[in-house]
């Protein structure tokens, strides 16, 4: 049995760190492990302009521990009024990497998202021209569509027509949850990729109802059936370079999760790479982890891979029940109080 695993430093291509007082509690978890992270722009108000991104990036950098090298990769939140000029400005900024499409109402802080993708056609044309990727939250929002079918429906109704209308547009299908999504990406050309989260590779929808209602297993897109988890795992470990790591770590205060109307999001950044090591090992595919975590993302984004490496050691440890979260709140992580098999060497939690 392998005791130690050294990897090129990985990146997280889908991450929520929020803003303000909580940054100091969550950013160090990511920065200790990952060289870069794609920072989701669904703040309130959203991060929509280059100016917003410059300032948000600065606040994130201030929360990075001394001596740690971490580069936030900023993303603009698309709204109906996004123009081609917004894209040219983003491309010139050198700090904005991508644009995020939230269908209005699809998830946390998506109220000002795009109401019809055709409203941003000019921006999409400009993105295609400058090679800036579109990151999509792939769910339709129609109330009459079953919540478990929303991703599959998005592929047919929105994604396929859009990639046909923009044949060179780079697209990352974010946090995919279904066999249909994995198949779509496998059958698409090189400009289409997908990120996969810890929770969708590790859990199926039974986890939401295991012995009672489990708010800390609720995220969007919602967990799906076991056969979908198996399809995702097969895709992640297949060696296909268009699948890569994106935790979608999404911290919320404990009180907002454990509530009559609990919000969506699972916190995994504190062990972002350790969870994937466990998942890949259980699938007998540890040898595929490095490409998934450290090579495929930069390749898709046209960036160099990280130069340093990290080492994971097989040393079971107990995940805390909660972490500090801003001045008065607590943050409950995935698998709180339970055991993880891999530990990051040299981490603050060691
Ligand atoms: C995310 C959040 O809380 O910002 N929640 C989630 O369940 N994944 C939003 C998102 O990525 O959909
Ligand atoms: Zn997300």
mmCIF file of C-alpha atoms and ligand atoms in Angstrom:
data_model
loop_
_atom_site.group_PDB
_atom_site.id
_atom_site.type_symbol
_atom_site.label_atom_id
_atom_site.label_comp_id
_atom_site.label_asym_id
_atom_site.label_seq_id
_atom_site.Cartn_x
_atom_site.Cartn_y
_atom_site.Cartn_z
ATOM 1 C CA UNK A 1 0.000 0.000 0.000
ATOM 2 C CA UNK A 2 1.328 3.422 -0.958
ATOM 3 C CA UNK A 3 2.379 5.450 2.097
ATOM 4 C CA UNK A 4 3.171 8.714 0.431
ATOM 5 C CA UNK A 5 2.122 10.518 -2.706
ATOM 6 C CA UNK A 6 3.957 13.448 -4.280
ATOM 7 C CA UNK A 7 2.128 15.503 -6.893
ATOM 8 C CA UNK A 8 2.791 18.623 -8.894
ATOM 9 C CA UNK A 9 0.974 21.298 -6.889
ATOM 10 C CA UNK A 10 -2.690 21.090 -7.960
ATOM 11 C CA UNK A 11 -5.147 23.887 -8.773
ATOM 12 C CA UNK A 12 -8.828 24.247 -7.921
ATOM 13 C CA UNK A 13 -10.760 25.299 -11.007
ATOM 14 C CA UNK A 14 -14.031 26.099 -9.180
ATOM 15 C CA UNK A 15 -14.039 27.686 -5.736
ATOM 16 C CA UNK A 16 -16.175 29.966 -3.568
ATOM 17 C CA UNK A 17 -14.348 31.964 -0.888
ATOM 18 C CA UNK A 18 -17.030 34.654 -0.228
ATOM 19 C CA UNK A 19 -15.842 38.053 0.992
ATOM 20 C CA UNK A 20 -15.110 40.152 4.059
ATOM 21 C CA UNK A 21 -14.310 38.718 7.483
ATOM 22 C CA UNK A 22 -14.572 35.055 6.412
ATOM 23 C CA UNK A 23 -11.785 35.285 3.815
ATOM 24 C CA UNK A 24 -9.134 34.792 6.501
ATOM 25 C CA UNK A 25 -10.860 31.561 7.572
ATOM 26 C CA UNK A 26 -11.253 29.885 4.192
ATOM 27 C CA UNK A 27 -8.570 31.258 1.845
ATOM 28 C CA UNK A 28 -5.648 29.693 3.810
ATOM 29 C CA UNK A 29 -7.193 26.215 3.432
ATOM 30 C CA UNK A 30 -7.074 26.514 -0.336
ATOM 31 C CA UNK A 31 -3.785 28.410 -0.524
ATOM 32 C CA UNK A 32 -1.945 25.756 1.478
ATOM 33 C CA UNK A 33 -2.805 23.064 -1.037
ATOM 34 C CA UNK A 34 -3.508 24.642 -4.376
ATOM 35 C CA UNK A 35 -1.347 26.950 -6.470
ATOM 36 C CA UNK A 36 -4.284 28.676 -8.119
ATOM 37 C CA UNK A 37 -8.053 28.703 -7.899
ATOM 38 C CA UNK A 38 -10.805 29.935 -10.152
ATOM 39 C CA UNK A 39 -12.749 32.264 -7.866
ATOM 40 C CA UNK A 40 -16.489 32.237 -8.350
ATOM 41 C CA UNK A 41 -18.010 35.717 -8.669
ATOM 42 C CA UNK A 42 -21.411 35.096 -7.022
ATOM 43 C CA UNK A 43 -20.962 37.695 -4.318
ATOM 44 C CA UNK A 44 -23.638 40.105 -3.237
ATOM 45 C CA UNK A 45 -23.453 42.275 -5.309
ATOM 46 C CA UNK A 46 -21.769 40.025 -7.885
ATOM 47 C CA UNK A 47 -18.273 40.570 -9.238
ATOM 48 C CA UNK A 48 -19.176 41.927 -12.678
ATOM 49 C CA UNK A 49 -16.444 44.294 -13.823
ATOM 50 C CA UNK A 50 -12.666 44.262 -14.109
ATOM 51 C CA UNK A 51 -12.613 46.843 -11.352
ATOM 52 C CA UNK A 52 -14.658 44.578 -9.050
ATOM 53 C CA UNK A 53 -12.299 41.707 -9.843
ATOM 54 C CA UNK A 54 -9.153 43.754 -9.168
ATOM 55 C CA UNK A 55 -10.397 44.737 -5.716
ATOM 56 C CA UNK A 56 -11.801 41.325 -4.843
ATOM 57 C CA UNK A 57 -8.521 39.705 -5.854
ATOM 58 C CA UNK A 58 -6.663 42.117 -3.594
ATOM 59 C CA UNK A 59 -8.868 41.223 -0.598
ATOM 60 C CA UNK A 60 -8.279 37.521 -1.270
ATOM 61 C CA UNK A 61 -4.508 38.016 -1.490
ATOM 62 C CA UNK A 62 -4.558 39.786 1.872
ATOM 63 C CA UNK A 63 -5.970 36.596 3.401
ATOM 64 C CA UNK A 64 -3.180 34.384 2.020
ATOM 65 C CA UNK A 65 -0.789 33.377 4.802
ATOM 66 C CA UNK A 66 2.692 34.858 4.794
ATOM 67 C CA UNK A 67 5.160 32.926 2.665
ATOM 68 C CA UNK A 68 2.453 31.037 0.756
ATOM 69 C CA UNK A 69 2.291 31.418 -3.006
ATOM 70 C CA UNK A 70 -1.315 31.505 -4.285
ATOM 71 C CA UNK A 71 -2.800 33.111 -7.398
ATOM 72 C CA UNK A 72 -6.556 33.745 -7.456
ATOM 73 C CA UNK A 73 -7.913 33.453 -11.007
ATOM 74 C CA UNK A 74 -10.737 35.938 -11.308
ATOM 75 C CA UNK A 75 -14.059 35.445 -13.081
ATOM 76 C CA UNK A 76 -16.709 37.930 -14.157
ATOM 77 C CA UNK A 77 -20.366 37.238 -13.459
ATOM 78 C CA UNK A 78 -22.407 37.496 -16.654
ATOM 79 C CA UNK A 79 -25.547 39.608 -16.594
ATOM 80 C CA UNK A 80 -28.002 40.287 -19.393
ATOM 81 C CA UNK A 81 -26.274 43.575 -20.180
ATOM 82 C CA UNK A 82 -22.741 42.171 -20.597
ATOM 83 C CA UNK A 83 -21.139 43.606 -23.749
ATOM 84 C CA UNK A 84 -18.279 42.718 -26.073
ATOM 85 C CA UNK A 85 -16.341 45.651 -24.597
ATOM 86 C CA UNK A 86 -16.642 44.095 -21.127
ATOM 87 C CA UNK A 87 -14.894 41.036 -22.548
ATOM 88 C CA UNK A 88 -12.142 43.012 -24.272
ATOM 89 C CA UNK A 89 -11.493 44.863 -21.000
ATOM 90 C CA UNK A 90 -11.388 41.538 -19.143
ATOM 91 C CA UNK A 91 -8.961 40.069 -21.659
ATOM 92 C CA UNK A 92 -6.695 43.107 -21.330
ATOM 93 C CA UNK A 93 -6.739 42.997 -17.534
ATOM 94 C CA UNK A 94 -4.500 39.937 -17.272
ATOM 95 C CA UNK A 95 -6.264 38.933 -14.063
ATOM 96 C CA UNK A 96 -9.678 37.862 -15.379
ATOM 97 C CA UNK A 97 -9.579 34.318 -16.687
ATOM 98 C CA UNK A 98 -13.178 33.536 -17.522
ATOM 99 C CA UNK A 99 -16.843 34.517 -17.455
ATOM 100 C CA UNK A 100 -19.438 32.664 -15.399
ATOM 101 C CA UNK A 101 -22.940 32.000 -16.639
ATOM 102 C CA UNK A 102 -25.508 31.544 -13.892
ATOM 103 C CA UNK A 103 -28.957 31.031 -15.317
ATOM 104 C CA UNK A 104 -31.025 33.497 -13.236
ATOM 105 C CA UNK A 105 -32.318 31.780 -10.117
ATOM 106 C CA UNK A 106 -30.289 28.570 -10.536
ATOM 107 C CA UNK A 107 -28.295 28.736 -7.298
ATOM 108 C CA UNK A 108 -26.842 30.855 -4.455
ATOM 109 C CA UNK A 109 -26.751 34.574 -5.417
ATOM 110 C CA UNK A 110 -27.798 34.002 -9.007
ATOM 111 C CA UNK A 111 -30.776 36.365 -9.008
ATOM 112 C CA UNK A 112 -29.047 38.811 -11.293
ATOM 113 C CA UNK A 113 -27.832 36.036 -13.605
ATOM 114 C CA UNK A 114 -28.649 35.736 -17.288
ATOM 115 C CA UNK A 115 -32.356 35.361 -18.123
ATOM 116 C CA UNK A 116 -31.785 34.164 -21.711
ATOM 117 C CA UNK A 117 -28.378 33.189 -23.057
ATOM 118 C CA UNK A 118 -29.084 35.034 -26.308
ATOM 119 C CA UNK A 119 -28.954 38.255 -24.321
ATOM 120 C CA UNK A 120 -25.186 37.843 -24.045
ATOM 121 C CA UNK A 121 -24.510 36.781 -27.649
ATOM 122 C CA UNK A 122 -22.229 39.751 -28.259
ATOM 123 C CA UNK A 123 -20.177 38.932 -25.190
ATOM 124 C CA UNK A 124 -20.014 35.273 -26.237
ATOM 125 C CA UNK A 125 -18.802 36.277 -29.701
ATOM 126 C CA UNK A 126 -16.076 38.401 -28.103
ATOM 127 C CA UNK A 127 -15.097 35.552 -25.761
ATOM 128 C CA UNK A 128 -14.842 33.229 -28.731
ATOM 129 C CA UNK A 129 -12.655 35.789 -30.481
ATOM 130 C CA UNK A 130 -10.229 36.331 -27.582
ATOM 131 C CA UNK A 131 -10.278 32.712 -26.330
ATOM 132 C CA UNK A 132 -11.837 33.449 -22.958
ATOM 133 C CA UNK A 133 -13.695 30.435 -21.516
ATOM 134 C CA UNK A 134 -17.357 30.494 -20.530
ATOM 135 C CA UNK A 135 -17.960 28.648 -17.261
ATOM 136 C CA UNK A 136 -21.510 27.370 -17.021
ATOM 137 C CA UNK A 137 -23.719 26.452 -14.132
ATOM 138 C CA UNK A 138 -25.587 23.912 -16.230
ATOM 139 C CA UNK A 139 -29.111 23.757 -14.916
ATOM 140 C CA UNK A 140 -32.373 24.995 -16.377
ATOM 141 C CA UNK A 141 -34.415 26.901 -13.841
ATOM 142 C CA UNK A 142 -37.982 26.269 -15.014
ATOM 143 C CA UNK A 143 -40.115 25.431 -11.988
ATOM 144 C CA UNK A 144 -41.879 22.654 -13.915
ATOM 145 C CA UNK A 145 -38.648 20.707 -14.493
ATOM 146 C CA UNK A 146 -37.839 18.128 -11.813
ATOM 147 C CA UNK A 147 -34.809 19.265 -9.825
ATOM 148 C CA UNK A 148 -32.970 16.016 -10.624
ATOM 149 C CA UNK A 149 -33.470 16.550 -14.381
ATOM 150 C CA UNK A 150 -32.299 20.128 -14.601
ATOM 151 C CA UNK A 151 -28.746 19.415 -15.695
ATOM 152 C CA UNK A 152 -29.680 16.904 -18.394
ATOM 153 C CA UNK A 153 -32.294 19.343 -19.688
ATOM 154 C CA UNK A 154 -29.748 22.168 -19.771
ATOM 155 C CA UNK A 155 -27.546 20.158 -22.134
ATOM 156 C CA UNK A 156 -30.331 19.754 -24.661
ATOM 157 C CA UNK A 157 -31.980 23.146 -24.366
ATOM 158 C CA UNK A 158 -29.050 25.500 -23.800
ATOM 159 C CA UNK A 159 -25.597 23.961 -24.028
ATOM 160 C CA UNK A 160 -25.828 22.066 -27.333
ATOM 161 C CA UNK A 161 -27.411 24.967 -29.242
ATOM 162 C CA UNK A 162 -24.911 27.432 -27.761
ATOM 163 C CA UNK A 163 -21.797 25.470 -28.634
ATOM 164 C CA UNK A 164 -23.211 25.009 -32.132
ATOM 165 C CA UNK A 165 -23.854 28.719 -32.529
ATOM 166 C CA UNK A 166 -20.338 29.518 -31.253
ATOM 167 C CA UNK A 167 -18.180 26.753 -32.735
ATOM 168 C CA UNK A 168 -14.906 28.039 -31.259
ATOM 169 C CA UNK A 169 -16.136 29.131 -27.837
ATOM 170 C CA UNK A 170 -14.297 27.458 -24.960
ATOM 171 C CA UNK A 171 -16.716 26.131 -22.372
ATOM 172 C CA UNK A 172 -16.256 24.558 -18.954
ATOM 173 C CA UNK A 173 -19.329 22.638 -17.866
ATOM 174 C CA UNK A 174 -18.983 23.199 -14.126
ATOM 175 C CA UNK A 175 -19.533 20.665 -11.362
ATOM 176 C CA UNK A 176 -21.091 18.014 -13.557
ATOM 177 C CA UNK A 177 -23.402 15.570 -11.807
ATOM 178 C CA UNK A 178 -24.889 13.240 -14.405
ATOM 179 C CA UNK A 179 -23.926 10.509 -16.850
ATOM 180 C CA UNK A 180 -25.448 12.685 -19.578
ATOM 181 C CA UNK A 181 -23.044 15.519 -18.780
ATOM 182 C CA UNK A 182 -20.019 13.219 -18.743
ATOM 183 C CA UNK A 183 -21.118 11.744 -22.089
ATOM 184 C CA UNK A 184 -21.667 15.155 -23.582
ATOM 185 C CA UNK A 185 -18.129 16.239 -22.690
ATOM 186 C CA UNK A 186 -16.603 12.950 -23.841
ATOM 187 C CA UNK A 187 -18.307 13.329 -27.205
ATOM 188 C CA UNK A 188 -17.454 17.005 -27.651
ATOM 189 C CA UNK A 189 -14.362 18.567 -29.174
ATOM 190 C CA UNK A 190 -11.287 19.917 -27.378
ATOM 191 C CA UNK A 191 -12.735 23.277 -26.440
ATOM 192 C CA UNK A 192 -15.306 21.687 -24.090
ATOM 193 C CA UNK A 193 -14.243 20.556 -20.632
ATOM 194 C CA UNK A 194 -15.808 19.861 -17.241
ATOM 195 C CA UNK A 195 -14.948 20.183 -13.575
ATOM 196 C CA UNK A 196 -15.918 17.591 -10.995
ATOM 197 C CA UNK A 197 -16.425 18.114 -7.280
ATOM 198 C CA UNK A 198 -15.530 15.986 -4.297
ATOM 199 C CA UNK A 199 -19.135 15.460 -3.296
ATOM 200 C CA UNK A 200 -20.390 14.313 -6.697
ATOM 201 C CA UNK A 201 -17.583 11.744 -6.989
ATOM 202 C CA UNK A 202 -17.993 10.559 -3.400
ATOM 203 C CA UNK A 203 -21.719 10.573 -2.646
ATOM 204 C CA UNK A 204 -25.026 9.770 -4.245
ATOM 205 C CA UNK A 205 -28.389 11.282 -3.383
ATOM 206 C CA UNK A 206 -29.028 8.807 -0.567
ATOM 207 C CA UNK A 207 -26.490 10.829 1.426
ATOM 208 C CA UNK A 208 -28.995 13.692 1.649
ATOM 209 C CA UNK A 209 -31.452 11.480 3.553
ATOM 210 C CA UNK A 210 -29.181 9.119 5.468
ATOM 211 C CA UNK A 211 -30.956 8.497 8.814
ATOM 212 C CA UNK A 212 -32.596 11.943 8.556
ATOM 213 C CA UNK A 213 -32.269 15.126 6.562
ATOM 214 C CA UNK A 214 -28.592 16.016 6.078
ATOM 215 C CA UNK A 215 -28.243 19.687 5.197
ATOM 216 C CA UNK A 216 -24.471 19.418 4.881
ATOM 217 C CA UNK A 217 -24.949 17.096 1.913
ATOM 218 C CA UNK A 218 -27.121 19.580 0.080
ATOM 219 C CA UNK A 219 -25.534 21.413 -2.825
ATOM 220 C CA UNK A 220 -26.439 22.485 -6.340
ATOM 221 C CA UNK A 221 -26.609 20.784 -8.680
ATOM 222 C CA UNK A 222 -28.097 18.339 -6.193
ATOM 223 C CA UNK A 223 -26.472 14.912 -5.736
ATOM 224 C CA UNK A 224 -27.790 12.309 -8.164
ATOM 225 C CA UNK A 225 -28.308 8.521 -8.299
ATOM 226 C CA UNK A 226 -25.462 6.054 -7.830
ATOM 227 C CA UNK A 227 -25.258 5.275 -11.539
ATOM 228 C CA UNK A 228 -24.476 8.899 -12.223
ATOM 229 C CA UNK A 229 -21.757 8.957 -9.550
ATOM 230 C CA UNK A 230 -20.250 5.869 -11.175
ATOM 231 C CA UNK A 231 -20.275 7.511 -14.592
ATOM 232 C CA UNK A 232 -18.543 10.607 -13.199
ATOM 233 C CA UNK A 233 -15.926 8.527 -11.438
ATOM 234 C CA UNK A 234 -15.252 6.563 -14.610
ATOM 235 C CA UNK A 235 -14.825 9.808 -16.548
ATOM 236 C CA UNK A 236 -12.591 11.418 -13.901
ATOM 237 C CA UNK A 237 -10.281 8.397 -13.817
ATOM 238 C CA UNK A 238 -10.382 7.713 -17.567
ATOM 239 C CA UNK A 239 -7.378 9.873 -18.355
ATOM 240 C CA UNK A 240 -9.444 12.126 -20.620
ATOM 241 C CA UNK A 241 -7.680 15.515 -20.274
ATOM 242 C CA UNK A 242 -10.919 17.476 -20.498
ATOM 243 C CA UNK A 243 -11.997 16.514 -16.993
ATOM 244 C CA UNK A 244 -10.357 18.324 -14.120
ATOM 245 C CA UNK A 245 -10.551 19.234 -10.462
ATOM 246 C CA UNK A 246 -12.976 21.878 -9.231
ATOM 247 C CA UNK A 247 -14.050 21.457 -5.636
ATOM 248 C CA UNK A 248 -16.986 23.880 -5.714
ATOM 249 C CA UNK A 249 -16.178 24.272 -2.040
ATOM 250 C CA UNK A 250 -19.010 26.602 -0.995
ATOM 251 C CA UNK A 251 -18.902 27.755 2.623
ATOM 252 C CA UNK A 252 -22.060 28.916 4.384
ATOM 253 C CA UNK A 253 -22.522 29.707 8.075
ATOM 254 C CA UNK A 254 -23.756 26.747 10.097
ATOM 255 C CA UNK A 255 -27.032 28.505 10.911
ATOM 256 C CA UNK A 256 -27.875 29.021 7.246
ATOM 257 C CA UNK A 257 -27.260 25.341 6.458
ATOM 258 C CA UNK A 258 -29.077 23.927 9.490
ATOM 259 C CA UNK A 259 -32.286 25.798 8.860
ATOM 260 C CA UNK A 260 -35.914 25.305 7.770
ATOM 261 C CA UNK A 261 -34.781 26.501 4.343
ATOM 262 C CA UNK A 262 -31.136 25.519 4.302
ATOM 263 C CA UNK A 263 -28.915 26.884 1.557
ATOM 264 C CA UNK A 264 -26.914 24.935 -1.018
ATOM 265 C CA UNK A 265 -23.168 24.437 -0.741
ATOM 266 C CA UNK A 266 -20.671 21.975 0.766
ATOM 267 C CA UNK A 267 -17.368 22.962 2.357
ATOM 268 C CA UNK A 268 -14.426 20.826 1.197
ATOM 269 C CA UNK A 269 -11.526 23.247 0.654
ATOM 270 C CA UNK A 270 -9.914 22.357 3.999
ATOM 271 C CA UNK A 271 -8.956 18.985 2.490
ATOM 272 C CA UNK A 272 -9.514 19.738 -1.185
ATOM 273 C CA UNK A 273 -6.812 17.458 -2.562
ATOM 274 C CA UNK A 274 -6.941 14.857 0.223
ATOM 275 C CA UNK A 275 -10.551 13.969 -0.604
ATOM 276 C CA UNK A 276 -9.710 13.414 -4.271
ATOM 277 C CA UNK A 277 -6.750 11.223 -3.285
ATOM 278 C CA UNK A 278 -9.124 9.039 -1.313
ATOM 279 C CA UNK A 279 -11.627 8.908 -4.179
ATOM 280 C CA UNK A 280 -9.018 8.022 -6.812
ATOM 281 C CA UNK A 281 -7.415 5.453 -4.551
ATOM 282 C CA UNK A 282 -10.738 3.727 -3.903
ATOM 283 C CA UNK A 283 -11.256 3.601 -7.653
ATOM 284 C CA UNK A 284 -7.815 2.018 -8.078
ATOM 285 C CA UNK A 285 -6.707 5.019 -10.110
ATOM 286 C CA UNK A 286 -4.243 6.960 -7.952
ATOM 287 C CA UNK A 287 -1.951 7.107 -10.975
ATOM 288 C CA UNK A 288 -4.568 9.281 -12.738
ATOM 289 C CA UNK A 289 -4.873 11.819 -9.938
ATOM 290 C CA UNK A 290 -2.011 14.103 -10.900
ATOM 291 C CA UNK A 291 -3.259 14.742 -14.428
ATOM 292 C CA UNK A 292 -6.789 15.409 -13.142
ATOM 293 C CA UNK A 293 -5.628 17.703 -10.335
ATOM 294 C CA UNK A 294 -2.514 19.384 -11.704
ATOM 295 C CA UNK A 295 -2.178 19.115 -15.510
ATOM 296 C CA UNK A 296 -5.554 19.071 -17.265
ATOM 297 C CA UNK A 297 -6.815 22.399 -15.913
ATOM 298 C CA UNK A 298 -3.777 24.504 -16.859
ATOM 299 C CA UNK A 299 -3.676 22.820 -20.230
ATOM 300 C CA UNK A 300 -7.270 23.779 -20.947
ATOM 301 C CA UNK A 301 -6.765 27.358 -19.727
ATOM 302 C CA UNK A 302 -3.454 27.698 -21.611
ATOM 303 C CA UNK A 303 -1.419 28.244 -18.437
ATOM 304 C CA UNK A 304 1.815 26.618 -17.259
ATOM 305 C CA UNK A 305 1.578 23.840 -14.683
ATOM 306 C CA UNK A 306 2.756 24.730 -11.189
ATOM 307 C CA UNK A 307 6.445 24.303 -10.533
ATOM 308 C CA UNK A 308 6.389 23.122 -6.919
ATOM 309 C CA UNK A 309 4.990 19.871 -5.628
ATOM 310 C CA UNK A 310 3.026 18.750 -2.580
ATOM 311 C CA UNK A 311 3.200 15.512 -0.644
ATOM 312 C CA UNK A 312 0.288 13.606 0.846
ATOM 313 C CA UNK A 313 0.963 11.008 3.506
ATOM 314 C CA UNK A 314 -1.258 8.121 4.506
ATOM 315 C CA UNK A 315 -1.971 9.124 8.050
ATOM 316 C CA UNK A 316 -5.629 9.001 9.090
ATOM 317 C CA UNK A 317 -6.845 12.122 10.925
ATOM 318 C CA UNK A 318 -10.139 13.359 12.275
ATOM 319 C CA UNK A 319 -11.874 16.213 10.488
ATOM 320 C CA UNK A 320 -12.899 18.988 12.932
ATOM 321 C CA UNK A 321 -16.583 19.371 13.822
ATOM 322 C CA UNK A 322 -16.419 22.932 12.577
ATOM 323 C CA UNK A 323 -14.107 25.797 11.694
ATOM 324 C CA UNK A 324 -14.262 29.480 12.629
ATOM 325 C CA UNK A 325 -16.180 31.471 10.020
ATOM 326 C CA UNK A 326 -15.929 35.226 10.411
ATOM 327 C CA UNK A 327 -16.504 36.893 13.734
ATOM 328 C CA UNK A 328 -19.498 34.988 15.122
ATOM 329 C CA UNK A 329 -20.187 32.005 12.912
ATOM 330 C CA UNK A 330 -19.048 28.415 12.523
ATOM 331 C CA UNK A 331 -18.488 26.496 9.304
ATOM 332 C CA UNK A 332 -19.301 22.775 9.219
ATOM 333 C CA UNK A 333 -17.116 20.862 6.762
ATOM 334 C CA UNK A 334 -17.950 17.779 4.740
ATOM 335 C CA UNK A 335 -17.618 14.654 6.881
ATOM 336 C CA UNK A 336 -17.247 16.654 10.102
ATOM 337 C CA UNK A 337 -15.884 14.552 12.971
ATOM 338 C CA UNK A 338 -15.051 11.638 10.668
ATOM 339 C CA UNK A 339 -11.788 10.282 9.338
ATOM 340 C CA UNK A 340 -9.771 11.119 6.250
ATOM 341 C CA UNK A 341 -7.017 8.751 5.145
ATOM 342 C CA UNK A 342 -4.619 11.231 3.568
ATOM 343 C CA UNK A 343 -2.953 14.210 5.167
ATOM 344 C CA UNK A 344 -1.065 17.042 3.507
ATOM 345 C CA UNK A 345 2.524 17.124 4.659
ATOM 346 C CA UNK A 346 3.452 20.411 6.286
ATOM 347 C CA UNK A 347 -0.129 21.659 6.533
ATOM 348 C CA UNK A 348 -1.264 23.890 9.393
ATOM 349 C CA UNK A 349 -3.638 21.150 10.561
ATOM 350 C CA UNK A 350 -0.746 18.707 10.953
HETATM 351 C C1 LIG B 1 -22.699 27.464 -4.537
HETATM 352 C C2 LIG B 1 -22.640 28.613 -3.541
HETATM 353 O O1 LIG B 1 -23.041 28.411 -2.383
HETATM 354 O O2 LIG B 1 -22.190 29.690 -3.905
HETATM 355 N N1 LIG B 1 -23.526 26.433 -3.985
HETATM 356 C C3 LIG B 1 -23.529 25.134 -4.349
HETATM 357 O O3 LIG B 1 -24.358 24.381 -3.833
HETATM 358 N N2 LIG B 1 -22.661 24.652 -5.205
HETATM 359 C C4 LIG B 1 -23.195 27.972 -5.836
HETATM 360 C C5 LIG B 1 -23.002 27.014 -6.983
HETATM 361 O O4 LIG B 1 -21.878 26.717 -7.382
HETATM 362 O O5 LIG B 1 -24.010 26.570 -7.536
HETATM 363 ZN ZN1 LIG B 2 -19.969 26.716 -7.343
#
